[in-house]
Amino acid sequence: MKKIQLTIGVTGLNNTDNPGPGIPVIRALRDSHDFELRIIGLAYENLEPGIYMKDLVDKTYQIPYPSIGEKDFIQRLEYINNKENLDIIIPNFDAELHTFMKSKEHLESIGIKTYLPTFKQFEERDKTNLPGYGEKYEIKVPFSKPVVSYADIDNLEKNFDYPVLVKGKFYDAYIAYNKEQVITHFNKISAKWGVPVIVQEFIRGTEVNMVALGDGEGNTIAAVPMRKQYITDKGKAWGGITIGDEELLKLTTKLIKETKWRGGMEIEMIKNAKGDYYLIEINPRIPAWVYLAVAAGQNIPEALVKLALGKKVPPFKSYEIGKMFIRYSYDMIGDIAQFEKLSMSGEL
Amino acid sequence: MKIRNNIAISDSGFVFDSNNGESFTLNKIGLEILQMLKNSRTEEEITQKIVKKYDVDIETFEQNYFDFVGMLRHFNLFENESF
Amino acid sequence: MKKLKYERPIINKIQSGMPDKFGMSTRVQTISDVEGIPVVNIIKNYGSPTFVLSEQTIRDTYQEAREAFTTRYPKVQFAWSYKTNYLNAVCKIFHSEGSWAEVVSGFEYDKAIDNGVKGAHIIFNGPDKSDEYLAKSIENDSFIHIDHFDEFYSLIRIAAKSSKKAKVAIRVNMDTGIYPQWDRFGFNYENGDAWNVLNKIMLSKDLELVGLHTHIGTYILTPNAYGVAASKLAELAVRVYRKFNYVISYIDMGGGFASKNTLKGAYLPGKDTCPTFDDYAESITNALINSEIQPENLPTLILETGRALIDDAGYLVGTVLANKRLVSSRRATIIDIGVNLLFTSFWYEHEVYPVKEVSEQTEDTTIYGPLCMNIDVIREVIKFPLLQKGDPVIIPRVGAYNMTQWMQFITLRPNIILIDTSKNIHVIREEETNEVFSRQEKLPEHLS
């Protein structure tokens, strides 16, 4: 079969100790036998490791943070598209999804496809709406409340026992054992990601995660559950193993069927001692540990690209249980000349 | 007022301080001025040259120059000076 | 030899982990005119600063909002929220488009009457309605939106003395899934207070129940919350119908639609996140149409949208007073527009634009107002080009609240001009003079 030639833009090249999914996504795409790829990295910061990974990323352009406004953001993408003729962009950064979803039609008009959830799906699963979401889809969720001010923190003790989790709208989650810690985390998170900040009941149990892909018609194209084996102080998995959790798979298929989820997603759940599953969060994009799913037999980024191209993708039927990932850090060597080029031209 | 020896100025306007690893960017006029300072040109010489070459009056340039040099000082690009 | 274009010298530190020049837009936008009238001319003729309003924008925005609702629902009525901007010229534009008046004080009530609004087209909201104005409202057939039980009993007492029945609605507060939940105004839905007072009204011989009102909050970015609110009001209407066989004639969804200004603390700019009138309309009208209210009994839908209708039409033009470099090396620019005029800068990240093309170079800048007060900050940090003293600046989207919440503090309030649809300029509020203020003051004899 002839390989499909594609130029794909990928964000989230921050493969640090709090990794973005960009590099794992690219690695998965490079594994595909069906594509002939040119990968364009889209980087926000000048030290995102992916920029310097020449075997994975063909060329990187710096782009402005979406907080600059849709117009300027898209203008930069148009500039890049004029040079590179992008076929697809895979956004991997939560805070940019709103902008990409909003510009979906415009991007399509200049030949760039995306494969993202609808606004309704995106907003419904927002952390601030979790209780409503749980009720609607009959899934247990920890009690949680959005907080916008100190006054709200004063009222929390009526509803919560410590410890609680304090979470940002897009990123960051900290555990707090008393009110002062809640205030400290609130200040830190709201300065970075704005309000509301979410305070959530802390559920004790085993954290199990699911990476999945929905085709927008209710079908689950791919789904691989993983148990974190080692968690960093930032709450990120450092090691994980695929598991054969039927219950979790059932929950995922049901959720995708009822919401008609379109695109990649990560479902974070906690299974308590009684065996009850609590939905903690749904991330509306592929997670950084996606390469584990690839190794277990489900190349989710590849399938996502095919869906974006409008191809029919049959659902994966199985995956290998007991595959593990062990994350490691590695010191790449760069040179000030590269840094200079990137800083002065915005391209490398 | 002398620019430190370990300040590398590239023609692209990229400045690298090899002492502490900090880097900076300059615009075109900033680059010209920094190069002149590096070559130990005096303020008068610099002003003359810029005012002759660019469409700017002495008063405006003096204000901007003062501000620019203030930033260079803030970024610690000069050799130790005594006030 | 022709001299080259000058640009001031600049050096920026590259922050690792921060977007640098290519991480950000390099193009500096300018706004040189309002409705074709050059900003420099406005400043020359009307002073600096000056508030500028565009009649065209007001009418266009209003028509867009009206269309969003009337294409989805049979009976729609807008009521202009006086507190958002009660300049007579502005109110009259809205009234000429068909808006009623929504007032929250005796002062605003009289203003509406003076603007030629019929009593029966005035909605009286808020927790502060004096006996005198309650009586006046009854006589004029205005709609009184009851806020609390004390007001309910006052109204019973006053209406008993009148030959007319008081036309009343109740304000309902409720959980619509948004935060913060406003519970200080009106009667709560969930705890049964709202149902309780509705029963009392239905049993009173002097009160006539005409409507149900809610106002769920301010700057609401989730249209869905309005849908929830409309469903709850519709449910109350259905309960009233079932128990008393009585049809409520209107449902008033209040205001609170967001504008395109960016709230402090928001990650994405308001321009990107602000829902359209269509989004709000879709949510509200779907909730009403899909409710159990029978089609022939569908109530009139009243909207008291203020901010979203007027914010875009207002501009503040002003002038740079000075530049300085703060100890932290941050650049600071001082302009003659302070928080005394731009009250909304306490909660918005207002956009500030140069009027003339200047350097492409920007720097993180703090923009201060002219007041001798530490809190007088227009923008904590903004990528801004270096303007020189005397350069004009313009701040768009200031039409809501600033011309009512402004303060006479340290300095006097400036001219407000209106550019009409034929591009003629009218001063619609004159700048204040010392005389205006001395007139209000009285000196005790021993000090004069």
Coordinates of C-alpha atoms in Angstrom, one line a residue, chain A:
Chain A
M1 CA 0.0 0.0 0.0
K2 CA 1.2 3.5 -0.8
K3 CA 2.0 5.6 2.2
I4 CA 0.0 8.7 2.9
Q5 CA 2.1 11.8 2.9
L6 CA 1.2 14.1 5.7
T7 CA 2.5 17.2 7.4
I8 CA 1.3 17.3 11.0
G9 CA 1.6 20.1 13.5
V10 CA 1.9 19.0 17.1
T11 CA 1.9 21.1 20.3
G12 CA 2.9 20.1 23.8
L13 CA 6.6 19.5 23.2
N14 CA 7.4 20.1 26.8
N15 CA 8.7 16.6 27.6
T16 CA 9.8 17.6 31.1
D17 CA 9.1 16.0 34.5
N18 CA 5.5 17.3 34.0
P19 CA 5.3 16.2 30.4
G20 CA 3.1 17.3 27.6
P21 CA 1.8 14.6 25.3
G22 CA 3.4 16.1 22.1
I23 CA 6.5 13.9 22.0
P24 CA 4.7 10.6 22.8
V25 CA 2.1 11.4 20.1
I26 CA 4.9 12.1 17.6
R27 CA 6.6 8.8 18.5
A28 CA 3.3 6.9 18.0
L29 CA 2.8 8.6 14.6
R30 CA 6.3 7.7 13.6
D31 CA 5.6 4.1 14.4
S32 CA 2.8 4.0 11.8
H33 CA 3.4 2.1 8.6
D34 CA 0.8 3.9 6.7
F35 CA 2.2 7.5 6.9
E36 CA 5.1 9.3 5.3
L37 CA 5.4 12.2 7.8
R38 CA 6.8 15.6 8.2
I39 CA 6.3 16.7 11.8
I40 CA 6.1 20.4 12.6
G41 CA 6.5 21.2 16.3
L42 CA 4.6 24.1 17.7
A43 CA 6.2 25.4 20.8
Y44 CA 5.3 28.1 23.3
E45 CA 8.5 28.2 25.2
N46 CA 12.1 28.2 24.0
L47 CA 13.2 25.3 26.1
E48 CA 10.6 22.7 25.3
P49 CA 12.7 19.6 24.8
G50 CA 10.9 18.5 21.6
I51 CA 12.3 21.5 19.8
Y52 CA 15.7 20.0 20.0
M53 CA 14.7 16.4 19.2
K54 CA 15.7 16.4 15.6
D55 CA 14.9 12.7 14.9
L56 CA 11.3 13.3 16.0
V57 CA 10.5 16.8 15.0
D58 CA 11.5 18.1 11.6
K59 CA 11.0 21.8 12.3
T60 CA 9.7 23.8 15.2
Y61 CA 8.0 27.2 15.2
Q62 CA 7.3 29.2 18.2
I63 CA 3.7 30.2 18.7
P64 CA 2.1 32.7 21.1
Y65 CA 0.1 31.5 24.1
P66 CA -3.6 31.4 23.3
S67 CA -4.2 34.0 26.0
I68 CA -3.0 36.5 23.4
G69 CA -6.4 36.1 21.7
E70 CA -7.7 34.0 18.9
K71 CA -6.9 36.4 16.1
D72 CA -3.2 36.7 16.8
F73 CA -2.9 33.1 17.6
I74 CA -4.5 32.0 14.3
Q75 CA -2.4 34.6 12.4
R76 CA 0.7 32.9 13.5
L77 CA -0.7 29.5 12.5
E78 CA -1.6 30.9 9.1
Y79 CA 2.0 32.1 8.7
I80 CA 3.3 28.7 9.5
N81 CA 0.7 27.0 7.2
N82 CA 1.9 29.2 4.3
K83 CA 5.4 27.8 4.7
E84 CA 4.6 24.2 5.7
N85 CA 1.2 23.4 4.2
L86 CA -0.1 21.6 7.3
D87 CA -2.7 18.8 6.9
I88 CA -3.5 18.3 10.5
I89 CA -2.8 19.9 13.9
I90 CA -3.0 17.8 17.0
P91 CA -3.2 20.2 20.0
N92 CA -2.0 18.7 23.3
F93 CA -2.3 21.6 25.7
D94 CA -5.6 22.0 27.6
A95 CA -5.5 25.7 27.6
E96 CA -5.3 25.9 23.8
L97 CA -8.2 23.6 23.1
H98 CA -10.9 26.3 23.4
T99 CA -9.1 28.4 20.8
F100 CA -8.6 25.4 18.4
M101 CA -12.3 24.3 18.7
K102 CA -13.5 27.8 18.1
S103 CA -11.3 28.1 15.0
K104 CA -12.2 24.7 13.7
E105 CA -14.0 25.9 10.5
H106 CA -11.4 28.6 9.8
L107 CA -8.6 26.1 10.1
E108 CA -10.5 23.7 7.8
S109 CA -10.9 26.5 5.2
I110 CA -7.1 26.8 5.0
G111 CA -6.7 23.1 4.7
I112 CA -5.9 22.2 8.3
K113 CA -7.9 19.4 10.0
T114 CA -8.3 18.8 13.7
Y115 CA -10.1 16.0 15.6
L116 CA -11.5 17.6 18.7
P117 CA -14.6 17.3 20.9
T118 CA -17.5 19.6 20.4
F119 CA -17.9 22.7 22.6
K120 CA -20.8 21.0 24.4
Q121 CA -18.8 17.9 25.2
F122 CA -15.8 20.0 26.2
E123 CA -17.7 22.2 28.6
E124 CA -19.9 19.4 30.0
R125 CA -16.8 17.6 31.4
D126 CA -15.2 20.8 32.7
K127 CA -13.9 20.3 36.2
T128 CA -16.2 22.9 37.6
N129 CA -19.2 20.9 36.3
L130 CA -18.1 17.5 37.6
P131 CA -21.0 17.0 40.1
G132 CA -23.6 17.7 37.3
Y133 CA -21.7 15.5 34.9
G134 CA -21.7 12.6 37.4
E135 CA -25.4 13.0 38.0
K136 CA -26.2 13.1 34.3
Y137 CA -24.2 10.1 33.3
E138 CA -24.8 8.2 36.6
I139 CA -21.1 8.0 37.6
K140 CA -19.9 8.5 41.1
V141 CA -17.9 11.7 41.5
P142 CA -16.1 13.1 44.5
F143 CA -17.9 16.1 46.0
S144 CA -16.4 19.2 44.6
K145 CA -17.0 23.0 44.6
P146 CA -15.5 25.8 42.5
V147 CA -13.9 28.6 44.6
V148 CA -13.5 32.1 43.3
S149 CA -12.5 34.0 46.5
Y150 CA -11.3 33.7 50.1
A151 CA -14.9 34.1 51.2
D152 CA -15.7 30.8 49.4
I153 CA -12.8 29.1 51.3
D154 CA -14.4 30.2 54.6
N155 CA -17.5 28.4 53.6
L156 CA -15.8 25.2 52.6
E157 CA -15.6 23.6 56.1
K158 CA -19.4 23.1 56.1
N159 CA -19.1 20.7 53.2
F160 CA -15.6 19.1 53.4
D161 CA -13.4 17.2 55.7
Y162 CA -9.7 17.5 55.3
P163 CA -7.7 16.6 53.4
V164 CA -9.1 18.1 50.2
L165 CA -7.6 18.4 46.7
V166 CA -7.2 21.9 45.3
K167 CA -7.1 22.0 41.5
G168 CA -6.6 24.5 38.7
K169 CA -9.1 25.0 35.9
F170 CA -6.6 23.6 33.4
Y171 CA -3.7 22.1 35.4
D172 CA -2.2 21.6 38.8
A173 CA -3.6 19.7 41.8
Y174 CA -2.4 19.9 45.4
I175 CA -3.5 18.2 48.5
A176 CA -4.4 20.4 51.5
Y177 CA -4.8 19.4 55.1
N178 CA -6.1 22.6 56.5
K179 CA -7.6 26.0 55.5
E180 CA -4.2 27.8 55.4
Q181 CA -2.9 25.2 52.8
V182 CA -6.1 25.7 50.8
I183 CA -5.4 29.4 50.7
T184 CA -1.8 28.9 49.7
H185 CA -2.7 26.6 46.9
F186 CA -5.6 28.8 45.8
N187 CA -3.3 31.8 45.5
K188 CA -0.7 29.8 43.6
I189 CA -3.2 28.2 41.2
S190 CA -5.3 31.3 40.6
A191 CA -2.3 33.4 39.7
K192 CA -1.3 30.9 37.0
W193 CA -4.6 29.6 35.6
G194 CA -7.2 32.0 36.9
V195 CA -10.4 31.3 38.7
P196 CA -12.3 29.3 39.5
V197 CA -10.1 26.9 41.5
I198 CA -11.8 23.6 42.3
V199 CA -11.8 22.1 45.8
Q200 CA -12.5 18.4 45.7
E201 CA -13.2 15.7 48.2
F202 CA -10.1 13.5 48.6
I203 CA -11.0 9.8 47.7
R204 CA -8.7 7.2 49.1
G205 CA -8.0 4.3 46.8
T206 CA -6.1 3.2 43.7
E207 CA -5.8 5.6 40.8
V208 CA -6.7 4.0 37.5
N209 CA -6.6 5.9 34.2
M210 CA -8.0 5.2 30.8
V211 CA -6.8 6.6 27.4
A212 CA -9.6 6.4 24.9
L213 CA -10.7 7.6 21.4
G214 CA -14.2 8.3 20.4
D215 CA -15.4 8.7 16.8
G216 CA -18.1 11.3 17.5
E217 CA -20.9 8.8 16.8
G218 CA -20.8 7.0 20.1
N219 CA -18.3 4.3 19.1
T220 CA -15.2 3.6 21.2
I221 CA -12.4 3.2 18.7
A222 CA -9.7 2.6 21.3
A223 CA -9.5 2.2 25.1
V224 CA -6.6 1.1 27.2
P225 CA -6.7 1.2 31.0
M226 CA -3.5 1.8 33.1
R227 CA -2.7 1.7 36.7
K228 CA -0.1 4.2 37.9
Q229 CA 2.7 2.3 39.7
Y230 CA 4.7 5.3 40.7
I231 CA 3.6 8.8 41.1
T232 CA 5.8 11.9 41.2
D233 CA 5.4 14.8 43.6
K234 CA 3.5 16.5 40.8
G235 CA 1.0 13.6 40.7
K236 CA 2.3 12.4 37.3
A237 CA 2.8 8.8 36.5
W238 CA 6.4 7.8 36.4
G239 CA 5.6 4.2 35.8
G240 CA 2.4 2.4 34.8
I241 CA 1.0 -0.9 33.7
T242 CA -1.9 -1.9 31.4
I243 CA -4.6 -3.7 33.3
G244 CA -7.6 -5.8 32.3
D245 CA -10.2 -3.8 34.2
E246 CA -13.5 -4.8 32.6
E247 CA -15.5 -2.5 34.8
L248 CA -13.5 0.5 33.7
L249 CA -13.8 -0.5 30.1
K250 CA -17.6 -0.8 30.5
L251 CA -17.7 2.7 32.1
T252 CA -15.7 4.1 29.3
T253 CA -17.7 2.6 26.5
K254 CA -20.9 3.8 28.2
L255 CA -19.6 7.3 28.6
I256 CA -18.4 7.6 25.0
K257 CA -21.6 6.1 23.7
E258 CA -23.8 8.6 25.7
T259 CA -21.7 11.7 25.1
K260 CA -20.8 10.7 21.5
W261 CA -17.3 11.9 22.4
R262 CA -15.1 12.9 19.5
G263 CA -11.4 12.8 19.8
G264 CA -8.8 11.5 22.3
M265 CA -9.5 11.6 26.0
E266 CA -8.1 10.5 29.4
I267 CA -10.4 9.4 32.1
E268 CA -9.0 9.6 35.6
M269 CA -10.7 7.4 38.2
I270 CA -10.1 6.2 41.7
K271 CA -11.2 2.8 42.8
N272 CA -11.8 2.8 46.6
A273 CA -11.4 -0.2 48.9
K274 CA -15.1 -1.1 48.4
G275 CA -14.5 -1.4 44.7
D276 CA -16.5 1.7 43.8
Y277 CA -15.2 3.8 40.9
Y278 CA -15.1 7.6 41.3
L279 CA -14.6 9.8 38.3
I280 CA -12.0 12.4 39.1
E281 CA -11.5 14.1 35.9
I282 CA -11.8 13.9 32.1
N283 CA -9.0 15.4 30.1
P284 CA -10.2 16.3 26.6
R285 CA -7.1 15.2 24.8
I286 CA -4.6 12.4 24.6
P287 CA -2.5 12.0 27.8
A288 CA 1.3 11.9 27.9
W289 CA 1.4 8.2 28.7
V290 CA -0.3 7.3 25.3
Y291 CA 2.7 5.5 24.1
L292 CA 1.9 2.7 26.5
A293 CA -1.3 2.1 24.6
V294 CA 0.6 2.0 21.4
A295 CA 3.0 -0.6 22.8
A296 CA -0.1 -2.6 24.1
G297 CA -1.4 -2.7 20.5
Q298 CA -3.6 0.4 20.1
N299 CA -1.9 3.2 18.2
I300 CA -4.3 5.9 19.2
P301 CA -2.6 8.9 17.6
E302 CA -2.5 7.0 14.3
A303 CA -6.2 6.2 14.6
L304 CA -7.0 9.8 15.5
V305 CA -5.1 11.1 12.4
K306 CA -7.1 8.6 10.2
L307 CA -10.4 9.8 11.7
A308 CA -9.3 13.4 11.1
L309 CA -8.8 12.5 7.5
G310 CA -12.3 11.2 7.3
K311 CA -11.4 7.5 7.1
K312 CA -13.4 4.7 8.7
V313 CA -11.4 3.2 11.5
P314 CA -12.5 -0.1 12.9
P315 CA -12.5 -0.3 16.7
F316 CA -9.5 -2.0 18.3
K317 CA -10.6 -5.3 19.8
S318 CA -7.9 -6.0 22.2
Y319 CA -4.7 -4.9 23.9
E320 CA -1.9 -6.6 25.7
I321 CA -2.3 -6.6 29.5
G322 CA 0.9 -6.3 31.6
K323 CA 2.7 -3.9 29.3
M324 CA 4.6 -1.3 31.4
F325 CA 6.1 2.1 30.9
I326 CA 8.9 3.5 33.0
R327 CA 9.6 7.1 32.4
Y328 CA 13.2 8.3 32.5
S329 CA 15.0 11.6 32.1
Y330 CA 17.8 12.2 29.7
D331 CA 20.1 15.1 29.2
M332 CA 20.1 16.1 25.5
I333 CA 22.9 18.3 24.4
G334 CA 22.1 21.6 22.7
D335 CA 24.1 24.6 21.7
I336 CA 23.7 28.3 22.3
A337 CA 23.7 28.7 18.5
Q338 CA 20.4 26.8 18.3
F339 CA 19.0 28.9 21.1
E340 CA 20.1 32.0 19.3
K341 CA 18.4 30.9 16.1
L342 CA 15.2 30.1 17.8
S343 CA 15.2 33.3 19.9
M344 CA 15.9 35.5 16.9
S345 CA 13.8 33.9 14.2
G346 CA 11.1 32.0 16.1
E347 CA 12.0 28.9 14.1
L348 CA 14.4 26.0 14.4

